[in-house]
Coordinates of C-alpha atoms in Angstrom, one line a residue:
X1 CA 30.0 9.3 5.3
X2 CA 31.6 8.1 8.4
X3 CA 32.6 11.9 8.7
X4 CA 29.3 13.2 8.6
X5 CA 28.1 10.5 10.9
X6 CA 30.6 11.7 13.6
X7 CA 30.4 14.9 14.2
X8 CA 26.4 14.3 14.3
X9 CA 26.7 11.9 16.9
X10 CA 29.2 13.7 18.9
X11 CA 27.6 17.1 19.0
X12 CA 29.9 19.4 16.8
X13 CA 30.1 20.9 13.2
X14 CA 33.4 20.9 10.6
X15 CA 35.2 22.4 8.1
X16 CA 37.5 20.9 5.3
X17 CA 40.8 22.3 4.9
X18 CA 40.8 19.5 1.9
X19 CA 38.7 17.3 0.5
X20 CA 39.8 15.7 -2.7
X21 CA 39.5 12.0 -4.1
X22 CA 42.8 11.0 -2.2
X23 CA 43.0 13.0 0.8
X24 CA 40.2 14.4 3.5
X25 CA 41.6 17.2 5.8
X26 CA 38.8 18.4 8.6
X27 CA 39.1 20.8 11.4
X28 CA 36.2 22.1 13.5
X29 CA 34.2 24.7 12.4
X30 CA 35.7 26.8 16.2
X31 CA 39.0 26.8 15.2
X32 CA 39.3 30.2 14.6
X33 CA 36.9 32.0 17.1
X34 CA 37.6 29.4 20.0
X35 CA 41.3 28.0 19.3
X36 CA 39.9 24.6 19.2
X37 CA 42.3 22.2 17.6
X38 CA 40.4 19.2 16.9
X39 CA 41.6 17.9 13.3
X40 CA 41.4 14.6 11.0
X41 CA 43.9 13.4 8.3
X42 CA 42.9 10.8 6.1
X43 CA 44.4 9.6 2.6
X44 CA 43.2 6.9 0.3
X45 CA 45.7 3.8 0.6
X46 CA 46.5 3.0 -3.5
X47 CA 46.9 -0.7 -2.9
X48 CA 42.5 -1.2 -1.9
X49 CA 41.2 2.5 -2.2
X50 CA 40.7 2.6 1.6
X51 CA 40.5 5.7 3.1
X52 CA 42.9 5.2 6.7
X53 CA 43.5 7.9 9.3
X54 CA 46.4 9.4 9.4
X55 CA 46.3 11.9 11.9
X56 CA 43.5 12.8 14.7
X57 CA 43.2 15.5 17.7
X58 CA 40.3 13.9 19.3
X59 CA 39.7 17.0 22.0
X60 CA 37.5 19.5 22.0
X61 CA 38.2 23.2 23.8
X62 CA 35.2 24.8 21.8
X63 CA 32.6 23.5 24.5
X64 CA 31.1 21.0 21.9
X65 CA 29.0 19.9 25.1
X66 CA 26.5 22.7 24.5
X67 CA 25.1 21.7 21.0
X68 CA 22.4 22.6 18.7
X69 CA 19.7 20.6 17.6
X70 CA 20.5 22.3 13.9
X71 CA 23.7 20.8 11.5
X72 CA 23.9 22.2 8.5
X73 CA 25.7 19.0 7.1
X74 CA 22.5 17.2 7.4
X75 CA 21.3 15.8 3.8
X76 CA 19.3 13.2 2.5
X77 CA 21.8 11.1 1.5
X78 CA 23.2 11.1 5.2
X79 CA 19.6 9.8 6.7
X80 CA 19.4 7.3 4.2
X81 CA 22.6 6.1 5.6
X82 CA 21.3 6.1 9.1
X83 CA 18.0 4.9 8.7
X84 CA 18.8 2.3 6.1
X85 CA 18.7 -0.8 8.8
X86 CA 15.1 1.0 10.3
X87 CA 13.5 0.7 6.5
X88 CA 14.5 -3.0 6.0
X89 CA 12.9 -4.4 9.1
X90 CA 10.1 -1.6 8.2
X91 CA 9.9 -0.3 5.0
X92 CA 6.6 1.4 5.8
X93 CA 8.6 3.6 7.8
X94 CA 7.4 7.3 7.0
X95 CA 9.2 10.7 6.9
X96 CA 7.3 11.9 10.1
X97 CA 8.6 9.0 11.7
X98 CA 12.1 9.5 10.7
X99 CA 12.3 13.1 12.0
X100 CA 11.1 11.7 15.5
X101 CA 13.9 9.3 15.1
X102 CA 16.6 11.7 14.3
X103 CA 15.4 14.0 17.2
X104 CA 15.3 10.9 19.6
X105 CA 18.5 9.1 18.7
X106 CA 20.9 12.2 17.3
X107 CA 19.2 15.4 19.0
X108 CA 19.0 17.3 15.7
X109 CA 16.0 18.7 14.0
X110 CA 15.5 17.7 9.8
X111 CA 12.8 19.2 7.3
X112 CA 10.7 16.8 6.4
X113 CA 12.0 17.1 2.7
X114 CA 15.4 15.7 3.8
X115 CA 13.3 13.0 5.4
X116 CA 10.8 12.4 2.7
X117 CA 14.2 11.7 -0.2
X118 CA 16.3 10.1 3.0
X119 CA 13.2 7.1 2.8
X120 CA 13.7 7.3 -0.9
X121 CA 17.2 7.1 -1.2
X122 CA 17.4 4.3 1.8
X123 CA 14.3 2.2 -0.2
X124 CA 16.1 2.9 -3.6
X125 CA 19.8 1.2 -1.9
X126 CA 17.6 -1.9 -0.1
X127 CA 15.0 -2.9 -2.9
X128 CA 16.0 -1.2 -6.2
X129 CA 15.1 1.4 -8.7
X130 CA 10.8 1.1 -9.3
X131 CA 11.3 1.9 -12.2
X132 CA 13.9 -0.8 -13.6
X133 CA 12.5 -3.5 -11.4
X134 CA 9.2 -3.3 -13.8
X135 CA 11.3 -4.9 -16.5
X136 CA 12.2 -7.7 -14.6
X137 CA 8.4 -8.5 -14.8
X138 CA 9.3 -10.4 -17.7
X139 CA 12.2 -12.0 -16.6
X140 CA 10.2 -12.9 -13.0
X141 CA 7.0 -14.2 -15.2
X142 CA 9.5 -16.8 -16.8
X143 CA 11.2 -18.1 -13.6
X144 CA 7.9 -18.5 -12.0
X145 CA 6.5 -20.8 -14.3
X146 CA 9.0 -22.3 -14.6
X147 CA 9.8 -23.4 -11.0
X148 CA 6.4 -23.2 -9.7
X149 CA 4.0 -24.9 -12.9
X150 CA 0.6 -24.0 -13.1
X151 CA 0.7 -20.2 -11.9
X152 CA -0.2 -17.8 -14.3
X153 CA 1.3 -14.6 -14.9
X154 CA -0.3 -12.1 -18.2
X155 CA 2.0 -9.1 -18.5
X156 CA 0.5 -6.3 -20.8
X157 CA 2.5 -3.1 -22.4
X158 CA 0.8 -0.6 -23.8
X159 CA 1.2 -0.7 -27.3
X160 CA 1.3 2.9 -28.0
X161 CA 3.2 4.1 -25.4
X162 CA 5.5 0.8 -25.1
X163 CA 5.5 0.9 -21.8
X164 CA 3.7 -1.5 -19.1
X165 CA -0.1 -1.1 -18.4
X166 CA -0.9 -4.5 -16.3
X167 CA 0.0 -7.6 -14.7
X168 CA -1.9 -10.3 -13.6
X169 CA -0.7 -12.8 -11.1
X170 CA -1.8 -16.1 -9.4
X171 CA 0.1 -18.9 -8.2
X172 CA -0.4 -22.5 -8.3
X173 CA -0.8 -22.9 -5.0
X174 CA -3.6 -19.9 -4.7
X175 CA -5.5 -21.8 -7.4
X176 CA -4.9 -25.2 -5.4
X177 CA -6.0 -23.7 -2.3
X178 CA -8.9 -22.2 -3.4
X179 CA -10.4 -25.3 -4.2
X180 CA -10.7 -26.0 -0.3
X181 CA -12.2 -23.0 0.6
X182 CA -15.6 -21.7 0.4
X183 CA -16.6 -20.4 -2.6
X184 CA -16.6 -16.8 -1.6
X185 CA -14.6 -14.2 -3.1
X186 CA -13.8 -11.1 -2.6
X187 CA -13.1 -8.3 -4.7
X188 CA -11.6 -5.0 -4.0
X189 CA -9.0 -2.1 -5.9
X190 CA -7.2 0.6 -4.0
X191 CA -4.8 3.3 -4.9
X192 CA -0.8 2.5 -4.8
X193 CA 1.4 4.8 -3.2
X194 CA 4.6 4.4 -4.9
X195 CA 6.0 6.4 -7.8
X196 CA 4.3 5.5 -10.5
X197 CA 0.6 5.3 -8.8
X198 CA -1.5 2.9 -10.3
X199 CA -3.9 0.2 -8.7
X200 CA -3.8 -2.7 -6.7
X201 CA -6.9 -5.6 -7.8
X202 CA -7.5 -8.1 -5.7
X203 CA -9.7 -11.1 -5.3
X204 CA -9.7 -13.2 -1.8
X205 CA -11.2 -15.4 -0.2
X206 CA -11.3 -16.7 3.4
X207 CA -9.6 -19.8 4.9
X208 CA -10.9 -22.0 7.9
X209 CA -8.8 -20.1 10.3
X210 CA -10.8 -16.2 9.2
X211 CA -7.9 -15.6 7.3
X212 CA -6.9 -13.7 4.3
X213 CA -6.8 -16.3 1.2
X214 CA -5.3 -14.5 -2.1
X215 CA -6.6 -16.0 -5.4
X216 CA -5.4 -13.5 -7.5
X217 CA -4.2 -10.3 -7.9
X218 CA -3.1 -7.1 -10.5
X219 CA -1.8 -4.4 -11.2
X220 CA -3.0 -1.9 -13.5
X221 CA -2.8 1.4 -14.6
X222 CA -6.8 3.0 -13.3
X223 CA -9.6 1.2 -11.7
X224 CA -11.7 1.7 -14.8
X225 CA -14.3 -1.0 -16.7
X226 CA -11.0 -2.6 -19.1
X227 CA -8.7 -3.1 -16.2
X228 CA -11.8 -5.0 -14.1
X229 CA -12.6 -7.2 -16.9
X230 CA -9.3 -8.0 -18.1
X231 CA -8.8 -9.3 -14.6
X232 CA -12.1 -10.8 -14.3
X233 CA -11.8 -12.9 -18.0
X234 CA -8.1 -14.4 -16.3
X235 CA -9.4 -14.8 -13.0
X236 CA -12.4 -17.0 -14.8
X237 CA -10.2 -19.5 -16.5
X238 CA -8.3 -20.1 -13.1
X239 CA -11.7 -21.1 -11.7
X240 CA -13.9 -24.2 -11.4
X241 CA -17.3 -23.1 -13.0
X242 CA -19.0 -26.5 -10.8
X243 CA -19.9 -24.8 -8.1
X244 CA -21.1 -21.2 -7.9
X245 CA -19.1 -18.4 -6.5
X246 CA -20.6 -15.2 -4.2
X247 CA -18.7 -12.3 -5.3
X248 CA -18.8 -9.0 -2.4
X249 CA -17.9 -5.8 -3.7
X250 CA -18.5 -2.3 -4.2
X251 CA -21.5 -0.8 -6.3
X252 CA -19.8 -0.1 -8.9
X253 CA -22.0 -0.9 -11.7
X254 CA -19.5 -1.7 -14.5
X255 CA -17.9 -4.3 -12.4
X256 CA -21.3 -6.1 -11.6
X257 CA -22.0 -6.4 -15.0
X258 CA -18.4 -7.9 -15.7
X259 CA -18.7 -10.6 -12.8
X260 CA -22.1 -11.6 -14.3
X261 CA -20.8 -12.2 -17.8
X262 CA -17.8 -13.7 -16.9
X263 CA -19.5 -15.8 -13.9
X264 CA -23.0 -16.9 -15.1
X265 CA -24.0 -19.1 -12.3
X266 CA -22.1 -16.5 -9.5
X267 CA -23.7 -14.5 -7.2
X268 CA -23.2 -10.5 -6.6
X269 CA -23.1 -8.9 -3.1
X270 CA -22.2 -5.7 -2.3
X271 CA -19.9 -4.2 0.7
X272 CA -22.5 -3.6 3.3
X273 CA -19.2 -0.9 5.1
X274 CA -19.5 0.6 1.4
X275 CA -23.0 0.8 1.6
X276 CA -23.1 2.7 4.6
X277 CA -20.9 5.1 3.6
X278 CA -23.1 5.6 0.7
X279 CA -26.0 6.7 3.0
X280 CA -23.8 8.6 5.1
X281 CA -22.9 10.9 2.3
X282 CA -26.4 10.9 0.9
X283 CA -27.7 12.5 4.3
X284 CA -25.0 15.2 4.6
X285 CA -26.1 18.6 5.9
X286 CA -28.2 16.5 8.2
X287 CA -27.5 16.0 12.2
X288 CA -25.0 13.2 12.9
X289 CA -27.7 11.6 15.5
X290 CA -30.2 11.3 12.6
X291 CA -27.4 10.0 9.9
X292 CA -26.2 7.3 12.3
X293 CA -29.9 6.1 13.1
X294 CA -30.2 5.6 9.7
X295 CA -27.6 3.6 8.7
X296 CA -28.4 1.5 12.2
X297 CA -31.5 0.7 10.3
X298 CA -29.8 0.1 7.4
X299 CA -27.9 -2.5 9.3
X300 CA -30.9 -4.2 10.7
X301 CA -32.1 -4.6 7.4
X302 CA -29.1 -5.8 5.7
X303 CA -29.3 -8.3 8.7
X304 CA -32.6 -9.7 8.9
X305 CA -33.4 -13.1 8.6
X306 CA -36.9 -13.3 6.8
X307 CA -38.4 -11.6 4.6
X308 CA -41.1 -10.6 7.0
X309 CA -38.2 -9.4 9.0
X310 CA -36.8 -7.4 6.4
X311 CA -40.1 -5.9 4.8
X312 CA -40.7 -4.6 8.4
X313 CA -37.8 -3.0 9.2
X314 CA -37.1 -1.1 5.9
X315 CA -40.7 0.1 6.0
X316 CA -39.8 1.9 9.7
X317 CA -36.4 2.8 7.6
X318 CA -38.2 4.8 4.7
X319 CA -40.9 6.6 7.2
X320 CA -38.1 8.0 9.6
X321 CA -35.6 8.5 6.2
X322 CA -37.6 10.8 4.4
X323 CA -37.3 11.8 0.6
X324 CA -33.5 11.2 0.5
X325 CA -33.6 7.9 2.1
X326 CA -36.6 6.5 0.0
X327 CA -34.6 8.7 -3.1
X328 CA -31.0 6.2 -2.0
X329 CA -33.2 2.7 -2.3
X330 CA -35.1 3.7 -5.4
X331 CA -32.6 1.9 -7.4
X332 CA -30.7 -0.7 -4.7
X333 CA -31.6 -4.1 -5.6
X334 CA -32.5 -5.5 -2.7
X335 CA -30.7 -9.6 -3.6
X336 CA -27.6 -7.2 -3.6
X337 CA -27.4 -6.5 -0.2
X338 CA -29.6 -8.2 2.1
X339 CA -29.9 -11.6 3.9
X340 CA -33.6 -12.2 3.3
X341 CA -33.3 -11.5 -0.7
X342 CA -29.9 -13.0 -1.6
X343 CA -29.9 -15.9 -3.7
X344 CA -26.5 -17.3 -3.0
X345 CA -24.8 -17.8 0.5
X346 CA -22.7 -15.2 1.9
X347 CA -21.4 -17.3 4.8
X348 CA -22.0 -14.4 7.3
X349 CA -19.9 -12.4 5.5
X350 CA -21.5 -8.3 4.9
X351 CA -18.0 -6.7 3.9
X352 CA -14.1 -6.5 4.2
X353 CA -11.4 -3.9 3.1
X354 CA -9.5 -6.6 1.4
X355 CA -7.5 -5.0 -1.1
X356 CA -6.3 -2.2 1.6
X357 CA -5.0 -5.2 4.0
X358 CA -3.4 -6.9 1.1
X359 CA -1.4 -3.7 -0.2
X360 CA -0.2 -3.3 3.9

């Protein structure tokens, strides 16, 4: 490794006259078409199994000034090596990034496959193999509750398969903490990005300084109706049911009807960011002027205070909208989304990509 690192740095391409287990013999690659003698001898000292130098001709008469950006020695392997210190202080360092660096720092071009299994190899040194560290999960479920009491941690294997499918986790102290915040949660999925894909759930809250609060999160194998009540029916039993909670979400019918059976006093709420997007994509193939008046009414709905308010403003909304506007409310409850209808408090709060800030 240090002789692939070398050569990079300095500007220059090699060949091996030897390269065995004991003994590394390197010239460069000009030695016959421009007489240059540089050369390294090393051999493998018995007594530790360190490779020493034996023997170096450091000069260059090949003009190794005027280099190429191009070294065919380049591998994955090496820019692991090289950016393995860049991915621990950042491991969402991505391959685009790393071929900037290389250019910057070394003055050679990579493919952006080298790049893409460099971050791989460099993650796989620094945090593991993925696909081992999910069976620690059992192992890190009983240190947990063992050294912190009163978290919860359900780990579920496929049966048929006999591999895992889920994992639930809260910690004592997101169950404590909750207790002092207000009861407001919020609850959001996205994709993962690693290997083996799956979901990210997630249900948060907010603390008195605006910020994030985890109660609880999983992961799972899709974001269909089992996964979200398997981690509603946990996340119920880690609740106090003496006060009411105000769920926000997406529309996503199934998990409605989950929070409402597991939650019989809560309160349902939906996105109003996800709810805008909705409209946006119900008015495609119309101008972007028209699509973004409507979703400013929209807002101003969403928004209003009163009743009286509220009637007045979607009235103006469904005479400028049109079919496919009055088409999009047909079925929107409105104690799902508005101010004026809702039956719970929301605390000022319309929407937030929680699960998405979570996973960063």
């Amino acid at each position: 490794m240090a002789l692939l690192k070398y050569p990079i740095e300095v500007g220059f391409e090699y060949d091996f006259v030897k390269n065995t287990d004991k003994k590394v013999i390197a010239v460069c690659k000009m030695r016959d078409s421009n007489n240059c003698m540089w050369r390294v001898h090393a051999a493998l000292l018995k007594i530790n199994n360190f490779f020493y130098i034996k023997a170096l001709n450091n000069v260059h008469s090949c003009g190794v000034a005027v280099t190429t950006t191009n070294n065919s020695r380049v591998s994955s392997k090496l820019v692991a090596s090289l950016i393995r210190e860049k991915i621990r202080n950042k491991p969402l360092h991505r391959p685009v990034d790393v071929i900037y660096d290389m250019k910057k720092n070394y003055g050679i071009d990579i493919t952006y496959h080298h790049a893409w299994w460099g971050v791989k190899r460099a993650k796989k040194i620094l945090f593991g193999d993925q696909s081992l560290s999910y069976d620690l999960l059992r192992w890190y479920k009983d240190e947990v509750t063992k050294t912190n009491p009163g978290s919860v941690i359900k780990i579920k294997n496929d049966s048929n398969l006999g591999r895992f499918k889920r994992v639930f986790v809260s910690y004592y102290a997101y169950k404590y903490g909750f207790n002092y915040c207000r009861p407001l949660l919020f609850l959001d999925g996205t994709f993962l990005e690693g290997r083996y894909k799956g979901n990210l759930f997630a249900a948060t809250a907010k603390d008195g300084n605006q910020g994030l609060f985890p109660v609880a999160f999983a992961i799972v194998d899709a974001e269909d109706e089992d996964n979200w009540y398997w981690f509603l029916s946990h996340l119920s039993l880690l609740l106090l049911h003496d006060r009411p909670i105000t769920f926000i979400s997406d529309r996503h019918r199934r998990l409605i009807n989950n929070v409402l059976f597991d939650f019989p006093n809560g309160f349902y709420a939906y996105y109003l960011h996800h709810l805008k997007g909705n409209l946006r994509d119900k008015l495609a193939g119309t101008p972007s002027s028209f699509k973004e008046r409507m979703v400013k009414l929209l807002t101003e709905c969403a928004y209003a205070p009163s009743l009286a308010s509220f009637n007045y403003k979607l009235t103006r909304l469904l005479q400028e909208g049109g079919d496919k506007v009055r088409t999009f409310f047909y079925n929107l409850p409105h104690e799902n989304w508005t101010n004026a209808h809702f039956k719970g408090h929301r605390y000022g709060k319309m929407w937030l990509n929680v699960a998405e800030s979570f996973n960063a």
